[in-house]
Coordinates of C-alpha atoms and ligand atoms in Angstrom, one line a residue:
M5 CA -0.6 14.5 20.3
E6 CA -4.1 14.5 18.8
I7 CA -4.5 13.7 15.1
R8 CA -7.3 15.6 13.3
N9 CA -6.0 16.3 9.9
V10 CA -4.4 13.6 7.8
G11 CA -2.4 14.2 4.6
V12 CA -2.3 11.3 2.1
A13 CA 0.2 11.5 -0.7
G14 CA -0.9 9.4 -3.7
C15 CA -4.4 8.6 -4.6
G16 CA -3.9 5.3 -6.4
L17 CA -5.1 1.9 -5.3
M18 CA -3.5 2.2 -1.8
G19 CA -3.6 6.0 -1.3
G20 CA -7.2 6.2 -2.3
G21 CA -8.1 3.3 0.1
I22 CA -6.1 5.0 2.9
A23 CA -7.9 8.3 2.3
Q24 CA -11.2 6.6 2.3
V25 CA -10.7 4.7 5.6
C26 CA -9.3 7.8 7.3
A27 CA -12.3 9.9 6.2
Q28 CA -14.7 7.1 7.3
A29 CA -13.1 7.2 10.8
G30 CA -13.9 10.9 11.0
Y31 CA -10.5 12.5 10.1
R32 CA -10.2 15.4 7.7
V33 CA -8.1 14.3 4.8
M34 CA -6.1 16.2 2.2
V35 CA -5.1 14.0 -0.7
L36 CA -2.1 14.9 -2.9
E37 CA -1.6 13.8 -6.4
M38 CA 0.8 14.8 -9.1
E39 CA -1.8 15.7 -11.7
Q40 CA -5.4 16.6 -11.6
R41 CA -6.4 13.7 -13.8
F42 CA -4.9 11.2 -11.3
L43 CA -6.7 13.0 -8.5
D44 CA -10.0 12.9 -10.4
K45 CA -9.6 9.2 -11.0
G46 CA -8.6 8.4 -7.4
L47 CA -11.4 10.5 -5.9
G48 CA -13.9 9.0 -8.4
A49 CA -12.8 5.5 -7.2
I50 CA -13.5 6.4 -3.6
A51 CA -16.9 7.7 -4.5
K52 CA -17.7 4.6 -6.4
N53 CA -16.6 2.4 -3.6
L54 CA -18.8 4.2 -1.1
A55 CA -21.7 4.3 -3.5
R56 CA -21.5 0.5 -3.8
A57 CA -21.8 0.2 0.0
V58 CA -24.8 2.6 -0.1
A59 CA -26.5 0.5 -2.9
K60 CA -26.0 -2.6 -0.7
G61 CA -27.7 -0.8 2.2
K62 CA -24.5 -1.0 4.2
L63 CA -23.9 2.8 4.4
P64 CA -26.5 5.6 4.7
Q65 CA -26.3 8.1 1.8
A66 CA -25.9 10.9 4.4
E67 CA -22.8 9.1 5.8
M68 CA -21.3 8.7 2.3
D69 CA -21.8 12.5 1.7
A70 CA -20.2 13.3 5.0
V71 CA -17.2 11.0 4.3
L72 CA -16.7 12.6 0.8
G73 CA -17.1 16.0 2.4
R74 CA -14.1 15.3 4.7
I75 CA -11.8 14.6 1.7
T76 CA -10.1 17.4 -0.3
G77 CA -7.8 16.9 -3.2
T78 CA -4.8 18.9 -4.2
T79 CA -1.9 18.8 -6.6
V80 CA 0.2 21.2 -4.4
V81 CA 2.5 19.9 -1.6
V82 CA 2.1 23.0 0.5
D83 CA -1.6 22.2 1.0
L84 CA -0.6 19.4 3.3
R85 CA 0.8 22.0 5.8
D86 CA -2.0 21.5 8.3
S87 CA -1.6 17.8 8.5
D88 CA -0.9 16.2 11.9
L89 CA 0.0 13.0 10.2
V90 CA 1.1 12.5 6.5
I91 CA 0.9 9.0 5.0
E92 CA 2.8 8.6 1.8
A93 CA 1.5 6.0 -0.8
I94 CA 3.2 7.0 -4.0
I95 CA 5.1 4.9 -6.5
E96 CA 7.6 2.4 -5.1
N97 CA 10.7 4.5 -6.1
P98 CA 13.1 5.6 -3.3
Q99 CA 14.1 8.8 -5.1
A100 CA 10.4 9.9 -5.6
K101 CA 9.7 9.2 -1.9
T102 CA 12.8 11.0 -0.6
D103 CA 12.0 14.0 -2.9
L104 CA 8.5 14.2 -1.6
F105 CA 9.3 13.9 2.1
G106 CA 12.1 16.5 1.6
A107 CA 9.5 18.9 0.3
L108 CA 6.9 18.0 3.0
D109 CA 9.6 18.5 5.7
G110 CA 9.8 22.2 4.7
V111 CA 6.0 22.8 4.8
C112 CA 4.7 20.7 7.7
P113 CA 5.0 21.9 11.3
A114 CA 7.4 20.2 13.8
H115 CA 4.7 18.1 15.4
T116 CA 3.6 16.4 12.1
V117 CA 4.4 12.7 12.1
F118 CA 5.5 11.2 8.7
A119 CA 4.6 7.7 7.6
S120 CA 5.4 5.7 4.5
N121 CA 3.2 2.9 3.2
T122 CA 6.1 1.5 1.2
S123 CA 5.9 -2.2 0.6
S124 CA 9.6 -2.9 0.4
I125 CA 11.9 0.0 1.1
P126 CA 13.5 0.3 4.5
I127 CA 11.9 3.2 6.3
I128 CA 15.1 4.7 7.6
E129 CA 16.3 5.2 4.0
I130 CA 13.3 7.5 3.4
A131 CA 13.3 9.1 6.9
A132 CA 16.9 10.2 6.4
A133 CA 15.8 12.7 3.8
T134 CA 14.0 14.7 6.5
Q135 CA 15.0 16.6 9.6
R136 CA 12.6 14.5 11.7
P137 CA 13.7 10.9 11.6
D138 CA 12.4 10.5 15.1
R139 CA 8.9 11.4 13.9
F140 CA 9.0 9.0 11.0
V141 CA 7.5 5.5 10.9
G142 CA 6.2 2.9 8.5
L143 CA 2.4 2.3 8.2
H144 CA 1.9 -0.5 5.8
F145 CA -1.7 -1.1 4.6
F146 CA -3.0 -4.0 2.5
N147 CA -5.0 -4.0 -0.7
P148 CA -8.0 -3.5 -0.7
V149 CA -7.5 -1.1 2.2
P150 CA -11.1 -0.8 3.2
V151 CA -11.4 -4.6 3.6
M152 CA -8.0 -5.8 4.8
Q153 CA -7.7 -5.7 8.6
L154 CA -4.0 -5.4 9.0
V155 CA -1.6 -2.5 9.3
E156 CA 2.1 -3.2 9.9
V157 CA 3.7 -0.5 12.0
I158 CA 7.4 -0.2 11.3
R159 CA 9.8 1.4 13.8
T160 CA 13.2 2.5 12.6
I161 CA 16.3 2.8 14.7
Q162 CA 15.5 6.5 15.1
S163 CA 11.7 6.5 15.6
S164 CA 10.7 7.9 18.9
D165 CA 8.4 5.9 21.3
A166 CA 5.8 8.6 21.1
S167 CA 5.6 8.6 17.3
V168 CA 5.3 4.8 17.2
A169 CA 2.6 4.9 19.9
N170 CA 0.8 7.7 18.1
A171 CA 0.9 5.9 14.7
T172 CA -0.2 2.6 16.2
A173 CA -3.2 4.3 18.0
F174 CA -4.1 6.1 14.8
A175 CA -4.1 2.8 12.7
Q176 CA -6.2 1.2 15.4
S177 CA -8.6 4.1 15.4
L178 CA -9.3 3.2 11.7
G179 CA -10.6 -0.2 12.9
K180 CA -7.3 -2.0 11.9
K181 CA -5.3 -4.5 13.8
T182 CA -1.6 -3.7 14.0
I183 CA 1.5 -5.7 14.2
Q184 CA 5.0 -4.3 14.8
A185 CA 7.7 -5.1 12.3
K186 CA 11.4 -4.4 12.2
D187 CA 12.7 -1.9 9.6
R188 CA 14.0 -4.5 7.1
A189 CA 12.9 -4.7 3.5
G190 CA 9.6 -6.7 3.3
F191 CA 8.7 -6.2 7.0
V192 CA 6.7 -9.3 8.0
V193 CA 4.0 -9.9 5.4
N194 CA 5.7 -9.2 2.1
F195 CA 8.9 -11.0 3.3
L196 CA 6.8 -14.2 3.3
L197 CA 4.3 -13.3 0.5
V198 CA 6.7 -12.4 -2.3
P199 CA 8.7 -15.7 -2.4
Y200 CA 5.4 -17.6 -2.2
L201 CA 4.0 -15.7 -5.3
Y202 CA 7.3 -16.1 -7.1
E203 CA 7.3 -19.9 -6.4
A204 CA 3.8 -20.2 -7.9
I205 CA 5.0 -18.3 -11.1
R206 CA 8.0 -20.6 -11.3
M207 CA 5.7 -23.6 -11.0
L208 CA 3.7 -22.3 -13.9
E209 CA 6.8 -21.5 -15.9
T210 CA 8.3 -25.0 -15.5
G211 CA 4.9 -26.6 -16.4
M212 CA 4.5 -28.3 -13.0
A213 CA 0.8 -27.4 -13.0
S214 CA -1.7 -25.3 -14.9
R215 CA -2.6 -21.8 -13.6
E216 CA -6.0 -22.9 -12.6
D217 CA -4.7 -25.9 -10.7
I218 CA -2.1 -23.8 -8.9
D219 CA -4.8 -21.3 -7.8
T220 CA -7.4 -23.9 -7.0
G221 CA -4.8 -25.8 -5.0
M222 CA -4.2 -23.0 -2.6
V223 CA -7.8 -21.8 -2.5
L224 CA -9.3 -25.2 -1.7
G225 CA -6.2 -26.8 -0.1
C226 CA -5.4 -23.9 2.3
N227 CA -8.6 -21.9 2.3
Y228 CA -6.8 -18.8 0.9
P229 CA -9.3 -16.3 -0.5
M230 CA -7.3 -16.1 -3.8
G231 CA -4.9 -18.4 -5.5
P232 CA -1.3 -17.0 -5.9
L233 CA -1.6 -16.2 -9.6
T234 CA -4.9 -14.4 -9.1
L235 CA -3.3 -12.5 -6.1
A236 CA -0.2 -11.6 -8.2
D237 CA -2.6 -10.1 -10.9
Y238 CA -4.4 -8.3 -8.1
V239 CA -1.3 -6.8 -6.5
G240 CA 0.0 -5.9 -10.0
L241 CA 2.8 -7.7 -11.8
D242 CA 4.9 -4.6 -12.2
T243 CA 4.5 -3.8 -8.5
L244 CA 5.4 -7.4 -7.5
C245 CA 8.5 -7.4 -9.7
A246 CA 9.6 -4.0 -8.3
I247 CA 9.2 -5.2 -4.8
G248 CA 11.1 -8.4 -5.5
D249 CA 13.9 -6.5 -7.1
I250 CA 14.3 -4.3 -4.0
F251 CA 14.4 -7.5 -1.9
F252 CA 17.0 -9.1 -4.2
E253 CA 19.1 -6.0 -4.0
A254 CA 18.9 -6.1 -0.1
F255 CA 19.3 -9.9 0.5
R256 CA 20.9 -11.3 -2.7
E257 CA 18.9 -14.5 -2.3
A258 CA 17.7 -16.6 -5.3
R259 CA 14.1 -16.7 -3.9
Y260 CA 13.8 -13.0 -4.6
A261 CA 15.1 -13.2 -8.2
A262 CA 12.1 -12.4 -10.4
P263 CA 11.0 -15.4 -12.5
L264 CA 11.8 -14.9 -16.2
L265 CA 8.1 -15.2 -17.0
L266 CA 7.2 -12.4 -14.6
R267 CA 9.9 -10.1 -16.1
Q268 CA 8.7 -10.8 -19.6
M269 CA 5.1 -10.2 -18.7
V270 CA 6.0 -6.8 -17.2
A271 CA 8.1 -5.9 -20.3
A272 CA 5.0 -6.8 -22.4
G273 CA 2.8 -4.5 -20.3
L274 CA 0.8 -7.4 -18.9
Y275 CA 0.4 -5.9 -15.4
G276 CA -2.5 -8.0 -14.2
R277 CA -5.9 -6.7 -13.3
K278 CA -5.1 -3.0 -13.7
S279 CA -4.0 -3.4 -17.3
G280 CA -6.7 -5.9 -18.2
K281 CA -4.4 -8.9 -18.7
G282 CA -1.9 -10.8 -16.6
F283 CA -2.1 -14.5 -15.7
Y284 CA -5.8 -14.1 -16.4
D285 CA -7.8 -12.0 -18.8
Y286 CA -9.9 -9.2 -17.3
G287 CA -11.1 -7.8 -20.6
Ligands
3HC308 N1 -12.6 -1.8 -2.1 C1 -13.5 -1.8 -1.1 N2 -14.2 -2.9 -0.8 C2 -14.0 -4.0 -1.5 C3 -13.0 -4.0 -2.6 C4 -12.3 -2.9 -2.8 N3 -11.4 -2.8 -3.8 N4 -13.1 -5.3 -3.1 C5 -14.0 -6.0 -2.4 N5 -14.5 -5.2 -1.5 C6 -15.6 -5.6 -0.5 C7 -16.9 -5.9 -1.2 O1 -17.6 -4.7 -1.4 C8 -17.5 -6.9 -0.2 O2 -18.1 -6.1 0.8 P1 -19.4 -6.6 1.6 O3 -19.0 -7.9 2.2 O4 -19.6 -5.5 2.6 O5 -20.4 -6.7 0.6 C9 -16.3 -7.6 0.3 O6 -15.2 -6.8 0.1 C10 -16.1 -9.0 -0.4 O7 -16.0 -8.7 -1.7 P2 -16.5 -9.7 -2.9 O8 -17.7 -10.4 -2.4 O9 -16.7 -8.8 -4.1 O10 -15.3 -10.6 -3.2 P3 -14.5 -11.6 -2.3 O11 -15.4 -12.2 -1.2 O12 -13.9 -12.5 -3.3 O13 -13.4 -10.8 -1.6 C11 -11.3 -9.8 -1.6 C12 -12.6 -10.0 -2.4 C13 -11.5 -9.1 -0.3 C14 -10.3 -9.0 -2.4 C15 -10.7 -11.3 -1.2 O14 -10.6 -12.0 -2.4 C16 -9.4 -11.3 -0.6 O15 -9.2 -11.0 0.6 N6 -8.3 -11.5 -1.4 C17 -6.9 -11.5 -0.9 C18 -6.4 -10.1 -0.8 C19 -5.0 -10.0 -0.3 O16 -4.3 -11.0 -0.1 N7 -4.5 -8.7 -0.2 C20 -3.2 -8.5 0.2 C21 -2.4 -8.2 -1.0 S1 -0.7 -7.9 -0.6 C22 -0.6 -6.3 -0.2 O17 -1.5 -5.5 -0.3 C23 0.7 -5.8 0.2 C24 1.3 -4.9 -0.8 O18 2.5 -4.3 -0.2 C25 1.8 -5.6 -2.1

């Protein structure tokens, strides 16, 4: 089945990035947000990203205009009715996701494949809210989406071979490398990443090393592009805590129990880069 029109639900950090890379690959994109102000902010961020590439001489102005011309915003679910593929990237809340897909199921044609970009929720739990669990997969992108090369493709016990093949080919058409993961909370990358970030926070919490030394250790000792505390701020401490809580619920293992320091920072509204302060100050 040929994919021409892509619906993207959510125009935050991930949804905006997904919409951008889809439009850059030539797809027509309809982006759904709950409110006009979120849509304006998300579309503004895409334009700013592309303008930065133009300023660096990496993207012709005409190409930027063409990419933006392929993206339309909406706050109405029914506007996604012409999508051949819908990728959901809204908040990490199972109820919000099942409500959205329940509504999309009623407006999208039978051939539309649904994909969730969830970081942590088993895909089958979301797919079960629709009448098309065979045409439902996970497509998990990484932040920042235009830069990160990987997409995890998640097949559930009910995904058809055709929808997995279709979604994989689609992700590859965006210039991404794909890996296949089983439909278990955390898939491949976050299953490894979250305990690593939590361990770094526990190290800071117990005074084993300073935040700078923890980060410098991993940047210079392992050649990671960011140290774990910088990366936690980058992912968002609220998001990291929400992902860990879902893992803890699923596996009941101590390594997924949020460190007290993380929980307290989230309670204090210190979400990392997006709120201006986390382990570091971005003021
Ligand atoms: N959007 C688009 N492009 C961006 C960008 C963004 N948000 N941030 C950086 N870039 C581009 C820059 O424009 C630059 O492009 P150029 O090479 O064409 O000029 C390039 O990326 C490098 O950027 P910078 O020179 O500004 O900075 P760095 O070299 O330090 O790279 C980084 C920034 C790419 C973010 C790098 O630090 C990195 O790879 N960090 C690790 C990110 C990571 O681990 N992400 C995964 C998070 S986990 C996740 O997403 C899963 C989820 O479920 C939680």
